[in-house]
GROMACS .gro file of C-alpha atoms in nm:
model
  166
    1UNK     CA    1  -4.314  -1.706   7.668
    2UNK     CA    2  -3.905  -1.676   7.702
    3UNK     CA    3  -3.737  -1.395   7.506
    4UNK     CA    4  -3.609  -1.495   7.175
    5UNK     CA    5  -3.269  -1.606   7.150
    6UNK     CA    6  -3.020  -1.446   6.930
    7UNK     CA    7  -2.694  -1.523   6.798
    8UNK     CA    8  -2.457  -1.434   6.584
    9UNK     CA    9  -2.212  -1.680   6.352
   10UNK     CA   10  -2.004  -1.730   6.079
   11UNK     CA   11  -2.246  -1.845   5.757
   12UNK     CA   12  -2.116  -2.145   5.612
   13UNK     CA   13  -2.170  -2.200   5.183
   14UNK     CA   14  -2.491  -2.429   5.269
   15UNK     CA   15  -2.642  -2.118   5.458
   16UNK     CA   16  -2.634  -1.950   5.096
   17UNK     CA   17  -3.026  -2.013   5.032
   18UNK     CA   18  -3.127  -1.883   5.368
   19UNK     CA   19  -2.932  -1.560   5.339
   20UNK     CA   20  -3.031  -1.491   4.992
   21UNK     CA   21  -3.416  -1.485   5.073
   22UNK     CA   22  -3.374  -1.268   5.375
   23UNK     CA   23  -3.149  -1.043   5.144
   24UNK     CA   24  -3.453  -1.019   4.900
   25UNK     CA   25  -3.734  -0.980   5.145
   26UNK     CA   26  -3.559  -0.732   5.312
   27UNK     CA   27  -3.434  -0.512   5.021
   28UNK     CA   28  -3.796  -0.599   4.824
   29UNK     CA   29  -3.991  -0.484   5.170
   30UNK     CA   30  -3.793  -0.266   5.379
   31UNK     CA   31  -3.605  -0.054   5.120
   32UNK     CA   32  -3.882   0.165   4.919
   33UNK     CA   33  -3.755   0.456   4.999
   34UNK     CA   34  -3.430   0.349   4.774
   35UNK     CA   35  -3.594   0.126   4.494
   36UNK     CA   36  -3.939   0.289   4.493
   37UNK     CA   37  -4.093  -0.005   4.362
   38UNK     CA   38  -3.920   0.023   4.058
   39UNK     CA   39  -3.871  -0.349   3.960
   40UNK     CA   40  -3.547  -0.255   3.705
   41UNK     CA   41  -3.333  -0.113   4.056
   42UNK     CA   42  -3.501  -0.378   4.266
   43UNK     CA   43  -3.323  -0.651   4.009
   44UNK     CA   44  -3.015  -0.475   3.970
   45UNK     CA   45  -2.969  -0.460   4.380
   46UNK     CA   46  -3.044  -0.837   4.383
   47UNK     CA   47  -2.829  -0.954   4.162
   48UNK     CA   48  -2.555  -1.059   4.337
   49UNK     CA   49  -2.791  -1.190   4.641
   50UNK     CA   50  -2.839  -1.529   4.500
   51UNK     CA   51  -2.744  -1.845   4.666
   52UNK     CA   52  -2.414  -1.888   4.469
   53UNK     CA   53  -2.282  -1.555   4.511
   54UNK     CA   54  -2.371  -1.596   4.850
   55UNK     CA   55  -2.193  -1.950   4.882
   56UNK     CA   56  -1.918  -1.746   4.732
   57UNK     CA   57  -1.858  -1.519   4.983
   58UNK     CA   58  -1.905  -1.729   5.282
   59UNK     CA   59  -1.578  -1.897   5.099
   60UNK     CA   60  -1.384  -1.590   5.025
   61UNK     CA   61  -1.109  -1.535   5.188
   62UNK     CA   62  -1.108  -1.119   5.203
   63UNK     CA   63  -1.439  -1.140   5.361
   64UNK     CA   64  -1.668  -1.250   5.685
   65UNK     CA   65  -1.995  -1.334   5.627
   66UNK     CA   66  -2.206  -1.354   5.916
   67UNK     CA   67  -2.586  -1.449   6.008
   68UNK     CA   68  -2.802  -1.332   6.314
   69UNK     CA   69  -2.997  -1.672   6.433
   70UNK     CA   70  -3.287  -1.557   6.630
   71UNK     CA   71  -3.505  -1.881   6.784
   72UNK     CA   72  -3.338  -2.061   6.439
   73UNK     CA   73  -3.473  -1.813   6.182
   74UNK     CA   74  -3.238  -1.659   5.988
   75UNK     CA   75  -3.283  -1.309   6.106
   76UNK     CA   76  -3.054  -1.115   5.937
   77UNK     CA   77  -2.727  -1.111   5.739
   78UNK     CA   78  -2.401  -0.882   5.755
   79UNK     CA   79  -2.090  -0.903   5.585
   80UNK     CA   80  -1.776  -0.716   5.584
   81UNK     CA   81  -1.428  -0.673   5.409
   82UNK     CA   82  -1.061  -0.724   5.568
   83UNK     CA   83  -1.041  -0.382   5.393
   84UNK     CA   84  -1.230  -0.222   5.661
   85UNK     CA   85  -1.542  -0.213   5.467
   86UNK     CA   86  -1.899  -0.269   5.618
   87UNK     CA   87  -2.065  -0.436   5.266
   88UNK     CA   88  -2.416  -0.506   5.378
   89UNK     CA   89  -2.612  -0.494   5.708
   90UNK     CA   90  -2.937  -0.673   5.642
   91UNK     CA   91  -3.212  -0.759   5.851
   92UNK     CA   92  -3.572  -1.007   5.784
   93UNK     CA   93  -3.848  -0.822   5.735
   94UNK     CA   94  -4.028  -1.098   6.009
   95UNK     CA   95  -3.719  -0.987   6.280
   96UNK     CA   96  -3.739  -0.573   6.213
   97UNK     CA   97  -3.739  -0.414   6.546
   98UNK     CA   98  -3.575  -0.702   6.757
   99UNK     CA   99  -3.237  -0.614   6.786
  100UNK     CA  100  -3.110  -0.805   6.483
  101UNK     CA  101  -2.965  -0.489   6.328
  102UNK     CA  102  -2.782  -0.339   6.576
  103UNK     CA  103  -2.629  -0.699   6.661
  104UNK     CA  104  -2.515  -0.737   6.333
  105UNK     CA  105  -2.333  -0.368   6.304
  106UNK     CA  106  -2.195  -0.443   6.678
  107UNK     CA  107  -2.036  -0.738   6.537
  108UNK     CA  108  -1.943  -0.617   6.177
  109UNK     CA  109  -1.708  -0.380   6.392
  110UNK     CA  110  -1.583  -0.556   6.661
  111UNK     CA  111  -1.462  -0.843   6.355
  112UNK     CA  112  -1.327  -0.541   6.175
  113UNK     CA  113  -1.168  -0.402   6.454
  114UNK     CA  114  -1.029  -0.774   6.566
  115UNK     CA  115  -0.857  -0.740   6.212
  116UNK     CA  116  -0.649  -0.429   6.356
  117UNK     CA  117  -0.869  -0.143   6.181
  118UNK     CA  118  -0.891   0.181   6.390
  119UNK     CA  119  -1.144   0.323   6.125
  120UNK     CA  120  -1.423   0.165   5.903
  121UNK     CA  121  -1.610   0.259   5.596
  122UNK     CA  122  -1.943   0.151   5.458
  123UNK     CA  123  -2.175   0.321   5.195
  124UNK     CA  124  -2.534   0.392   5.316
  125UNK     CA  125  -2.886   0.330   5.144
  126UNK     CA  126  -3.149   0.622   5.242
  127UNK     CA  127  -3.305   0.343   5.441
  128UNK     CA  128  -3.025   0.274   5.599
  129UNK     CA  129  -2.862   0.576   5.703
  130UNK     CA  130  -3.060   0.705   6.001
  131UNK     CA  131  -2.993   0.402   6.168
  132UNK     CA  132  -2.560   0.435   6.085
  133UNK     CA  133  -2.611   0.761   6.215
  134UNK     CA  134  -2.766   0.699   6.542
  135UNK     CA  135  -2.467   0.406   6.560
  136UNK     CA  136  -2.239   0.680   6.546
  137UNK     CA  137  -2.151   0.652   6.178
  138UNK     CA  138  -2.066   1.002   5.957
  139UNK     CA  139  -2.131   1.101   5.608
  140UNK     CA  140  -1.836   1.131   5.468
  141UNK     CA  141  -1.839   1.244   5.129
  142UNK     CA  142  -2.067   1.323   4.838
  143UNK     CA  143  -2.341   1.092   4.733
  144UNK     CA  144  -2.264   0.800   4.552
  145UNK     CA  145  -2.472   0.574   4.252
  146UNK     CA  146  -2.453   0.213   4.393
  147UNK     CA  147  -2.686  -0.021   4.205
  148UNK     CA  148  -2.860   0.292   4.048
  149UNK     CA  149  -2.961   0.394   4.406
  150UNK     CA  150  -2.843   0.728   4.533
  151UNK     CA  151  -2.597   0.630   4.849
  152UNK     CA  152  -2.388   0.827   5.058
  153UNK     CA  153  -2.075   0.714   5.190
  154UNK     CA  154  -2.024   0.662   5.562
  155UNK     CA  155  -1.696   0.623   5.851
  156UNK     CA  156  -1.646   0.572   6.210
  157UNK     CA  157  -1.358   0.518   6.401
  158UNK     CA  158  -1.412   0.161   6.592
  159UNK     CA  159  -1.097   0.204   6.847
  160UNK     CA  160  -0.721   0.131   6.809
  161UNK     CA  161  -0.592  -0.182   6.873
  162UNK     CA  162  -0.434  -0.235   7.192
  163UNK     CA  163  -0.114  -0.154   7.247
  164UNK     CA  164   0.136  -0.232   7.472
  165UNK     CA  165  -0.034  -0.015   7.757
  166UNK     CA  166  -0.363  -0.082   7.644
   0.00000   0.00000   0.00000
């Protein structure tokens, strides 16, 4: 059997249902450790996961919403600000382990960079921030209540755009 094939693209509005269950399954599954089962911070972190927030985004302007296609699965989603902000780094419970993540945080930064950002931000779920950390992400600041969840904000610096000798 080949390897799986994985890429990563723009998400387009009709992508919207896709992304939204892999948001879902992956917060419902792979996030306990924020949520703790509790179905009242479960539904408040979902909330703005659904298919037309999600169609939104892919729309907006001020953002880039991207999708990891592994074998034609949706895999996992990302998105991220032109304000240097990492907003979500999501990956399908069914493609945990398989690269997915770090593909997605490669590219959050490289687009972020692209945009002429030296330095990026993101804030960090408890599930979450082992991973940032071993990505070369830093706490940086005190924690935070996002969606009722305790969160702790996060920055690297992702280069300087070139210059004239660079």
């Amino acid at each position: 059997m080949s390897p799986a094939t994985l890429t990563i693209r723009a998400a387009e509005p009709s992508d919207a249902p896709a992304l939204s269950l892999v948001l879902c399954a992956s917060i419902r599954t792979l996030c306990s450790a924020d949520h703790r089962g509790d179905e009242d911070a479960i539904a408040r972190w979902t909330a703005n996961k659904t298919p037309e927030h999600l169609a939104a985004w892919a729309e907006d302007p001020r953002l880039r919403l991207f999708l990891a296609d592994r074998d034609g699965d949706v895999a996992g989603v990302g998105c991220v600000s032109t304000e240097a902000e990492v907003l979500l780094i999501y990956v399908s419970p069914d493609h945990r382990f398989c690269g997915v993540s770090r593909a997605l945080l490669d590219h959050a930064e490289a687009t972020l960079a692209a945009l002429g950002h030296q330095s990026a931000k993101l804030t960090s779920t408890i599930t979450a921030r082992r991973f940032y950390a071993a990505n070369g992400w830093q706490i940086d600041g005190a924690p935070v209540d996002d969606f009722g969840l305790e969160c702790r904000p996060m920055v690297k610096d992702i280069g300087s755009p070139a210059g004239p000798n660079g």
